[in-house]
PDB file of C-alpha atoms in Angstrom:
ATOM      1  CA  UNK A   1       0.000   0.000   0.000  1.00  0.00           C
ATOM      2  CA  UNK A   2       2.048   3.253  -0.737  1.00  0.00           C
ATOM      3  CA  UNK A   3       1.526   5.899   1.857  1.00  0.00           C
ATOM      4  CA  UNK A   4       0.183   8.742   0.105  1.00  0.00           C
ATOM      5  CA  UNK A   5      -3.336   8.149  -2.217  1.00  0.00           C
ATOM      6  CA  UNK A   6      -4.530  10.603  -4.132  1.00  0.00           C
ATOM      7  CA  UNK A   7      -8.643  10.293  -5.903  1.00  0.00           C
ATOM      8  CA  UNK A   8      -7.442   9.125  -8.821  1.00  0.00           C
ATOM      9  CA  UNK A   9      -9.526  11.297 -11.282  1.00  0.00           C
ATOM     10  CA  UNK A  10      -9.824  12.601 -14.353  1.00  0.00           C
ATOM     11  CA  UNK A  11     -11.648  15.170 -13.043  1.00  0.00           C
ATOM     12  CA  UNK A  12     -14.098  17.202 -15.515  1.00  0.00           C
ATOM     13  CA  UNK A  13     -16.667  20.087 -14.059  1.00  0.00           C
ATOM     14  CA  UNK A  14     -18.444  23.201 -15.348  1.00  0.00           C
ATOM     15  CA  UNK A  15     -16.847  26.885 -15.300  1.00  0.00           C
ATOM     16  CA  UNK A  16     -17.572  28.549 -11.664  1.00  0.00           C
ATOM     17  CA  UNK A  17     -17.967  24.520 -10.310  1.00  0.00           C
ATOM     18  CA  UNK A  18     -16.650  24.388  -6.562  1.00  0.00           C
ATOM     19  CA  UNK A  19     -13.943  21.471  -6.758  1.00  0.00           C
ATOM     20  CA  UNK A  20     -12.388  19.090  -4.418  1.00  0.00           C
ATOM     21  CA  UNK A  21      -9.211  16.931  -4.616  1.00  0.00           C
ATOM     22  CA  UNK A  22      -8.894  14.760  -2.192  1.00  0.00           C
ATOM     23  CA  UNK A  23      -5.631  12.235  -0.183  1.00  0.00           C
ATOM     24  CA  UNK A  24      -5.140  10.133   2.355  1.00  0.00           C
ATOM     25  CA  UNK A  25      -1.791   8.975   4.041  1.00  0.00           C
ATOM     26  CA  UNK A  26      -0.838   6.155   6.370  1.00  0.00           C
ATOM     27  CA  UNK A  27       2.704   7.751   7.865  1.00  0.00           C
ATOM     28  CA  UNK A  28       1.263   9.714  10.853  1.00  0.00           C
ATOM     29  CA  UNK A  29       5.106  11.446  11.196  1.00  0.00           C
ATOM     30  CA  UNK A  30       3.881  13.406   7.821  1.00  0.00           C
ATOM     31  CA  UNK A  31       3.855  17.365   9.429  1.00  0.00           C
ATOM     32  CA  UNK A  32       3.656  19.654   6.122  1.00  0.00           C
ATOM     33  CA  UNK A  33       0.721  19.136   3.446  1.00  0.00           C
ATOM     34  CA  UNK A  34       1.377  20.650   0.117  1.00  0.00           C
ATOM     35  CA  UNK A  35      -0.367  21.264  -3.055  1.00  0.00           C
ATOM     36  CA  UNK A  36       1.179  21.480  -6.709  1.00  0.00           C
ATOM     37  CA  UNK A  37      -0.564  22.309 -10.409  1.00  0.00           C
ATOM     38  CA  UNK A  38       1.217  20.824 -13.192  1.00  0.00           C
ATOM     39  CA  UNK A  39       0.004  22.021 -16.695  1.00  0.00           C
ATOM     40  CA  UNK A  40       0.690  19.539 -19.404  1.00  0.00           C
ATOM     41  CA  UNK A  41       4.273  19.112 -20.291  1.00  0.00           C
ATOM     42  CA  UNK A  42       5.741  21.161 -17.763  1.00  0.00           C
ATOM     43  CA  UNK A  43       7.426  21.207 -14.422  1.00  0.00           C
ATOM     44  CA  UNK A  44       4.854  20.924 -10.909  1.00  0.00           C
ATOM     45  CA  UNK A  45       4.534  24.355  -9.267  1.00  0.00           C
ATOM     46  CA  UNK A  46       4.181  25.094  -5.397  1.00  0.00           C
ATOM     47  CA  UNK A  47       0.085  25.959  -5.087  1.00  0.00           C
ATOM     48  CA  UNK A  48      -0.016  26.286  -0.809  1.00  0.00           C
ATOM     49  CA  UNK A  49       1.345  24.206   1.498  1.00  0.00           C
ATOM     50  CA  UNK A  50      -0.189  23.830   5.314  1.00  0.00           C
ATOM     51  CA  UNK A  51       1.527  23.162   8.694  1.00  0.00           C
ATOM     52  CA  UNK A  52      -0.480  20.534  11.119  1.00  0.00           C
ATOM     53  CA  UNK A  53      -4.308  19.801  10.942  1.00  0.00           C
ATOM     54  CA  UNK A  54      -6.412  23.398   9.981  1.00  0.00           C
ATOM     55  CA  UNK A  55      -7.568  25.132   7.142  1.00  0.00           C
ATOM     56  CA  UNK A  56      -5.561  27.615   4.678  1.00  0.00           C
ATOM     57  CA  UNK A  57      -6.971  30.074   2.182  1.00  0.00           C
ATOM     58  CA  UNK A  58      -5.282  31.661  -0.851  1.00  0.00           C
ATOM     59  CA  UNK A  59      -7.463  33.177  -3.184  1.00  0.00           C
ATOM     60  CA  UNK A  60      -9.838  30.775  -4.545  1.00  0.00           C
ATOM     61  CA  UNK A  61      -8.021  27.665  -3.455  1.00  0.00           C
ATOM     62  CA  UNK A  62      -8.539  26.446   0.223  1.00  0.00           C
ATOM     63  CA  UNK A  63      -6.231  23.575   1.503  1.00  0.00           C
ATOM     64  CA  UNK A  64      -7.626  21.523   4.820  1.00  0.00           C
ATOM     65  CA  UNK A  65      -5.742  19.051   6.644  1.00  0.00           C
ATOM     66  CA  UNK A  66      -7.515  16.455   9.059  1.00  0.00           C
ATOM     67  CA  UNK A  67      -4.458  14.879  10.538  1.00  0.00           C
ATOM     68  CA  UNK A  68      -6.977  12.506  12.588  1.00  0.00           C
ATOM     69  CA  UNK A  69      -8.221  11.219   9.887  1.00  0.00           C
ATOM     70  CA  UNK A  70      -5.134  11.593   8.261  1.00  0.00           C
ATOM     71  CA  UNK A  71      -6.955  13.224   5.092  1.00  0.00           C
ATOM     72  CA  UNK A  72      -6.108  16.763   3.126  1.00  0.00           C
ATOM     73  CA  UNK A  73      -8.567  18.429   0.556  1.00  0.00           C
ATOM     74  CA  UNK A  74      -7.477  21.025  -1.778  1.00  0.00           C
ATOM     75  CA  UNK A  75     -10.745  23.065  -2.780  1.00  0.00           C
ATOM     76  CA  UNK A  76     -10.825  25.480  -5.618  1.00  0.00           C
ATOM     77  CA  UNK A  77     -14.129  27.702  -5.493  1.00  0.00           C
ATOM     78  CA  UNK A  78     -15.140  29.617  -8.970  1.00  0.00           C
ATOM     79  CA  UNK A  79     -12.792  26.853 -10.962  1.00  0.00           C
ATOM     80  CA  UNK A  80     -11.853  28.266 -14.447  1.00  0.00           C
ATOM     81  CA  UNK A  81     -10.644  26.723 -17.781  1.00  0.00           C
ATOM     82  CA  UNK A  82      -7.109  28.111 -16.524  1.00  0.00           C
ATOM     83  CA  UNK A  83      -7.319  25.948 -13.270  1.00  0.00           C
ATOM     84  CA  UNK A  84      -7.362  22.223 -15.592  1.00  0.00           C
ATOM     85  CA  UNK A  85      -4.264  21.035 -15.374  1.00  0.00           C
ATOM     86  CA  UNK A  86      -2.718  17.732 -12.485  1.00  0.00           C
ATOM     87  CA  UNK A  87      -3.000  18.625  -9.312  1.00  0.00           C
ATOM     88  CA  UNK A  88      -0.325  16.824  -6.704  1.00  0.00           C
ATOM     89  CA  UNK A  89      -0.685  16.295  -3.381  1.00  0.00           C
ATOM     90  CA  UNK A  90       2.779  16.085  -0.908  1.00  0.00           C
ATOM     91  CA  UNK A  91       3.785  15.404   2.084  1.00  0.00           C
ATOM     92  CA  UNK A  92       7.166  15.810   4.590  1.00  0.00           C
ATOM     93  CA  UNK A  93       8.308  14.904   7.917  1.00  0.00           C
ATOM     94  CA  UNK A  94      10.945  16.510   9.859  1.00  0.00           C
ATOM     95  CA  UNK A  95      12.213  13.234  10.537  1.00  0.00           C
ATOM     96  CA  UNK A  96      12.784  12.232   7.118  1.00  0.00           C
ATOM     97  CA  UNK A  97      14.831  15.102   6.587  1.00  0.00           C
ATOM     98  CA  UNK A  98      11.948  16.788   4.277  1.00  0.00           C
ATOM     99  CA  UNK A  99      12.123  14.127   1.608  1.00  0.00           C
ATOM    100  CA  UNK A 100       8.522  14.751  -0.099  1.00  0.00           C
ATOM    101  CA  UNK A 101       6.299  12.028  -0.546  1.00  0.00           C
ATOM    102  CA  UNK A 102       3.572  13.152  -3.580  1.00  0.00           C
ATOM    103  CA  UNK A 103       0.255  11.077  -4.685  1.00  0.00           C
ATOM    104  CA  UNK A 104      -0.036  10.388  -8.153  1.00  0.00           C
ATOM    105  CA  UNK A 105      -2.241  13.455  -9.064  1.00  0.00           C
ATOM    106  CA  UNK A 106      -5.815  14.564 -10.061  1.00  0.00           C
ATOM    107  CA  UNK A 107      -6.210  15.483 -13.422  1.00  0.00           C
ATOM    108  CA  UNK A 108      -8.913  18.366 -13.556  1.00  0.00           C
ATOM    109  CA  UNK A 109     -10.878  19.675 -16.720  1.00  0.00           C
ATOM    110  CA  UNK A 110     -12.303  22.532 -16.139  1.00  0.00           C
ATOM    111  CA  UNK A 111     -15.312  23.276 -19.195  1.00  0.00           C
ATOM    112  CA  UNK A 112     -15.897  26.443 -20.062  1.00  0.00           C
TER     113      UNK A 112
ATOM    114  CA  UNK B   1      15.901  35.753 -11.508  1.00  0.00           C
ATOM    115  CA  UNK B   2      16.204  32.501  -8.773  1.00  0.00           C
ATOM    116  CA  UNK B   3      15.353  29.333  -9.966  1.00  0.00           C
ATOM    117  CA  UNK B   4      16.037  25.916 -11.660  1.00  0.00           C
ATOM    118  CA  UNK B   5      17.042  25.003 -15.361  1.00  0.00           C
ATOM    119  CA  UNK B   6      17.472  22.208 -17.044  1.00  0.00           C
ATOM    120  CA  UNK B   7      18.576  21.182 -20.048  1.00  0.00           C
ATOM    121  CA  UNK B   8      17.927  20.504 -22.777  1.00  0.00           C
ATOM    122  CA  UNK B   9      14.167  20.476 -23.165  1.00  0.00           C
ATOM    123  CA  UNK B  10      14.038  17.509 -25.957  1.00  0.00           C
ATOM    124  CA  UNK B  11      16.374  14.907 -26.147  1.00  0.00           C
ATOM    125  CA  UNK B  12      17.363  12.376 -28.230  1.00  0.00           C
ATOM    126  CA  UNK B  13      19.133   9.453 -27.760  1.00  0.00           C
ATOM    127  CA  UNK B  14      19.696   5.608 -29.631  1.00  0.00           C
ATOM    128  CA  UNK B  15      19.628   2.753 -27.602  1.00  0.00           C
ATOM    129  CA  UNK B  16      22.805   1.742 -25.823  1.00  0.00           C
ATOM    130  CA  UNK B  17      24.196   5.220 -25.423  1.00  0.00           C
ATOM    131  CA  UNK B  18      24.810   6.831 -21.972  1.00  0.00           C
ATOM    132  CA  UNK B  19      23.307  10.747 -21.673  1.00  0.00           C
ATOM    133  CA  UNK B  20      23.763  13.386 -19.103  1.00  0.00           C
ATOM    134  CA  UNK B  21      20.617  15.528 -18.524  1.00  0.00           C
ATOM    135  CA  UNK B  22      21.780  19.314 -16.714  1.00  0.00           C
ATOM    136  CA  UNK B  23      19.877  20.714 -13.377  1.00  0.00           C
ATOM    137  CA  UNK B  24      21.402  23.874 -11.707  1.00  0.00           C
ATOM    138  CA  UNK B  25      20.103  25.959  -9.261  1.00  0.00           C
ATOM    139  CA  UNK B  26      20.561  29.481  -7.746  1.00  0.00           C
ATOM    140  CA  UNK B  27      18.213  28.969  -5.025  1.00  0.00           C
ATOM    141  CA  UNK B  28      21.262  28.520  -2.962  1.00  0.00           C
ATOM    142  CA  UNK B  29      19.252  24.957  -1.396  1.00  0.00           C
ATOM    143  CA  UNK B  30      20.929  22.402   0.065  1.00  0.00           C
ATOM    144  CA  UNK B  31      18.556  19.204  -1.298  1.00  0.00           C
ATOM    145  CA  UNK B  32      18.340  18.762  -4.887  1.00  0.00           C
ATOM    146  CA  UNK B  33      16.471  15.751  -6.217  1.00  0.00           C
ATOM    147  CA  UNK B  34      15.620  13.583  -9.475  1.00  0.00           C
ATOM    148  CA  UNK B  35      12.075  12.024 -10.599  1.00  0.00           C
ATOM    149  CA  UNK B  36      11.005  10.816 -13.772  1.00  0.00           C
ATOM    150  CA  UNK B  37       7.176  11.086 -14.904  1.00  0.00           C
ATOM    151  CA  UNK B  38       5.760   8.447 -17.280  1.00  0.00           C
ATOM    152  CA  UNK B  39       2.675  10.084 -19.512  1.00  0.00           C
ATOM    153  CA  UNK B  40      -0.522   9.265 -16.922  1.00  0.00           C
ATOM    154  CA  UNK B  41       1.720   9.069 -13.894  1.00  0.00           C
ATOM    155  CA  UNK B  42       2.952  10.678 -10.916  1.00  0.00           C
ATOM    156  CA  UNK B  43       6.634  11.626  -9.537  1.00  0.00           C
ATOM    157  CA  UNK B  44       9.119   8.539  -8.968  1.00  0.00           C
ATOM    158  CA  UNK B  45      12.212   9.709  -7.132  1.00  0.00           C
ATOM    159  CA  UNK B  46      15.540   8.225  -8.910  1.00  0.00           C
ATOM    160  CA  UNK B  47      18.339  10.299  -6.536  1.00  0.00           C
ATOM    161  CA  UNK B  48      18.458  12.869  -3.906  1.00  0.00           C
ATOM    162  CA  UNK B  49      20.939  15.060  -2.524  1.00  0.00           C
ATOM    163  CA  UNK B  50      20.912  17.063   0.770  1.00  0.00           C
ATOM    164  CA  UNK B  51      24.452  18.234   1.011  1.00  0.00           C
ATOM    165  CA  UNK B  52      27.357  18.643  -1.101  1.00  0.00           C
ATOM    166  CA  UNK B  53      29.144  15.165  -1.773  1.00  0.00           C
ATOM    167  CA  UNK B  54      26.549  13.398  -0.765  1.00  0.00           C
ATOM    168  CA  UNK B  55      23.716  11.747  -2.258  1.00  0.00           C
ATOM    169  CA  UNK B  56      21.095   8.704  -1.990  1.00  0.00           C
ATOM    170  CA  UNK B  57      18.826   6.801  -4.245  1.00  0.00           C
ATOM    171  CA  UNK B  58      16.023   7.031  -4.596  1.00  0.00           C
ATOM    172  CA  UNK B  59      12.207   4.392  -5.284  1.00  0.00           C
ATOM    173  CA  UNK B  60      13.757   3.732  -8.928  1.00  0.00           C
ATOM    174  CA  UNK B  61      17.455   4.394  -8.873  1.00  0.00           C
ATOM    175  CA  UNK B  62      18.512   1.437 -11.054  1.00  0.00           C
ATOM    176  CA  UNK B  63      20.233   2.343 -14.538  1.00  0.00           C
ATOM    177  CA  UNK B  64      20.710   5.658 -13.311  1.00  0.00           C
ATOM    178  CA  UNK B  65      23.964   7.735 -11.821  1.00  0.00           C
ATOM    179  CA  UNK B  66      24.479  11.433 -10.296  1.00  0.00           C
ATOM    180  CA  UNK B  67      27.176  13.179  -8.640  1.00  0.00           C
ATOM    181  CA  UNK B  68      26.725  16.806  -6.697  1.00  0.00           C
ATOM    182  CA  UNK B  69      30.226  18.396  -6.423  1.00  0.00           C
ATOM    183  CA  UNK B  70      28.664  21.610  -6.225  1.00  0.00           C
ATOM    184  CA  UNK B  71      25.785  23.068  -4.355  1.00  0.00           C
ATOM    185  CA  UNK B  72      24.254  24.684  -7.486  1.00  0.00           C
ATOM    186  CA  UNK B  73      24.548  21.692 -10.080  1.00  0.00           C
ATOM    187  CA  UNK B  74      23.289  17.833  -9.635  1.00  0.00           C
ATOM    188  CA  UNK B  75      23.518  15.817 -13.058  1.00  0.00           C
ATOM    189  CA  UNK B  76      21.647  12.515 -13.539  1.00  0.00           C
ATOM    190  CA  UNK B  77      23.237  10.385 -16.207  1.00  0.00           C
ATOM    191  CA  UNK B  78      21.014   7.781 -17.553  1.00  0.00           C
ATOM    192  CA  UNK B  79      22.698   4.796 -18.873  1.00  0.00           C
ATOM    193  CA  UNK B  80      22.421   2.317 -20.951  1.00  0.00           C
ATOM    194  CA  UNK B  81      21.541  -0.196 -18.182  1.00  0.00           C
ATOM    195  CA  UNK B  82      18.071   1.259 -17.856  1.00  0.00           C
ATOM    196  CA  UNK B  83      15.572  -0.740 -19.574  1.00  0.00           C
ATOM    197  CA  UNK B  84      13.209   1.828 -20.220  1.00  0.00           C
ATOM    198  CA  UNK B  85      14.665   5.323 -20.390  1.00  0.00           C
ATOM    199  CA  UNK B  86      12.205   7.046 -22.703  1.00  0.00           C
ATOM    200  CA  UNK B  87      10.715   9.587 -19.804  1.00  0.00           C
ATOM    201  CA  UNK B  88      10.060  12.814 -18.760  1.00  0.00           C
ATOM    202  CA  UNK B  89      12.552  13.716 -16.199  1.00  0.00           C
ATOM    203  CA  UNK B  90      12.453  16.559 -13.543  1.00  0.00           C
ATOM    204  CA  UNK B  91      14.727  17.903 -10.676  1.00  0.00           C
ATOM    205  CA  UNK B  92      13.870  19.763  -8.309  1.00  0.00           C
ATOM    206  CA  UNK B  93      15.632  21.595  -4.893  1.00  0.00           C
ATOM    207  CA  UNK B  94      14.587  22.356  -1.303  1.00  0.00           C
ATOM    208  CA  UNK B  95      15.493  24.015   1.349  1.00  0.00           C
ATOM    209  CA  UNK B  96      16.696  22.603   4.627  1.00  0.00           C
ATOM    210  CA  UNK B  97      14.152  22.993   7.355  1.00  0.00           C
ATOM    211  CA  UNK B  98      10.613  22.599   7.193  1.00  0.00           C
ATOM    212  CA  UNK B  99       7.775  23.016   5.287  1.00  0.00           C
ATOM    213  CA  UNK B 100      10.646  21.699   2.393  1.00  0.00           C
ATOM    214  CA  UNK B 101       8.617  22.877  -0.132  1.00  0.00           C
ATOM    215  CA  UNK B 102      10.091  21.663  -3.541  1.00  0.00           C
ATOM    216  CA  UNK B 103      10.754  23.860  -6.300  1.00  0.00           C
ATOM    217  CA  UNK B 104      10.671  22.104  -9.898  1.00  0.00           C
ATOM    218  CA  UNK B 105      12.561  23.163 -13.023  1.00  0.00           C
ATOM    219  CA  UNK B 106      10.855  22.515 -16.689  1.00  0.00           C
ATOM    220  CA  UNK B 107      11.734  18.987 -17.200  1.00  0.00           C
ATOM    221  CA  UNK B 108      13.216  17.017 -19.845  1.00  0.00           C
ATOM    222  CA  UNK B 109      11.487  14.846 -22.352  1.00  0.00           C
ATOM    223  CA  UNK B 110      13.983  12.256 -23.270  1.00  0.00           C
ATOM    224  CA  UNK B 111      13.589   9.604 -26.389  1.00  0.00           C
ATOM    225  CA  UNK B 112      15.481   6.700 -26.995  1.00  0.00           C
ATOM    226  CA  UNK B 113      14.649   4.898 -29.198  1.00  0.00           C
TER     227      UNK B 113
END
């Protein structure tokens, strides 16, 4: 079982949908959440990354982190035709000397 | 401008032929690291580097060398030994204390064919 699972996707919703991506993890040492876009054919970029459980908002993208149920949600309110691209889930742990572990990604389609 | 490169973008290689693929950074991090992305997939890690010198492999390192003399620069050689090379590859660097956030550079599509 590999520690991180991401909702596999693809993903497709309506211009202005509210959207949710969605992992779990098993390693309960796992201390920073992060989320990452990658557009097709190009390199992931850092979307927000949270500390502990609790919510963080940035614009129109939300990231939560349950650490008791040792679940994260990214949610993107408003989604636009920009927003389709992968979406990647990652986490680190202090004591793994911040070695990232990432899900596989959601692919999101976002129809104008 | 701070950030990662890598080069070249495309690459082209026959079968049987060792190639070097280029990451530098002027992010002045300490950890640098390699995946490779099949088309559908997520990251695999091949190598990782936190420190000058010093580096460790990674879920998939088989078929696959680096070295990291300098802080700035951490080359992945693919060689011949790798059964399936044809990838996209991607390094990426991190700081050294937490949240160790990981910024990416623009890949590399390799082809062997």
């Amino acid at each position: 079982q590999k520690e991180v699972e991401q909702d596999p996707g693809p993903l497709s919703v309506p211009e202005g949908a509210i959207v949710s991506l969605n992992c779990t993890y098993s390693n309960s040492a796992f201390q920073y959440f992060m989320w990452y876009r990658q557009y097709s054919r190009k390199g992931p970029e850092l979307l927000m990354y949270t500390y502990s459980s609790g919510n963080k908002e940035d614009g129109r993208f939300t990231a939560q982190v349950d650490k008791s149920s040792k679940y994260i949600s990214l949610f993107i309110r408003d989604s636009q035709p920009s927003d389709s691209a992968t979406y990647l889930c990652a986490m680190s742990a202090q004591t793994n000397a911040g070695k990232s572990t990432f899900g596989d990604g959601t692919t999101l389609t976002v129809k104008p | 401008d701070g950030g990662i490169t890598q080069s070249p973008k495309y690459l082209f290689r026959k079968e049987g032929q060792n190639v070097t693929l280029s990451c530098e950074q002027n992010l002045n991090h300490d950890a640098m690291y390699w995946y490779r992305q099949d088309p559908g997939q997520g990251l695999r890690l091949i190598y990782y580097s936190q420190i000058v010198n010093d580096f460790q492999k990674g879920d998939i390192a088989e078929g696959y060398s680096v070295s990291r003399e300098k802080k700035e620069s951490f080359p992945l050689t693919v060689t011949s030994a790798q059964k399936n090379p044809t990838a996209f590859y991607l390094c990426a660097s991190s700081g050294a204390s937490g949240p160790y956030e990981q910024y990416f550079g623009p890949g590399t599509r390799l082809t062997v064919t």
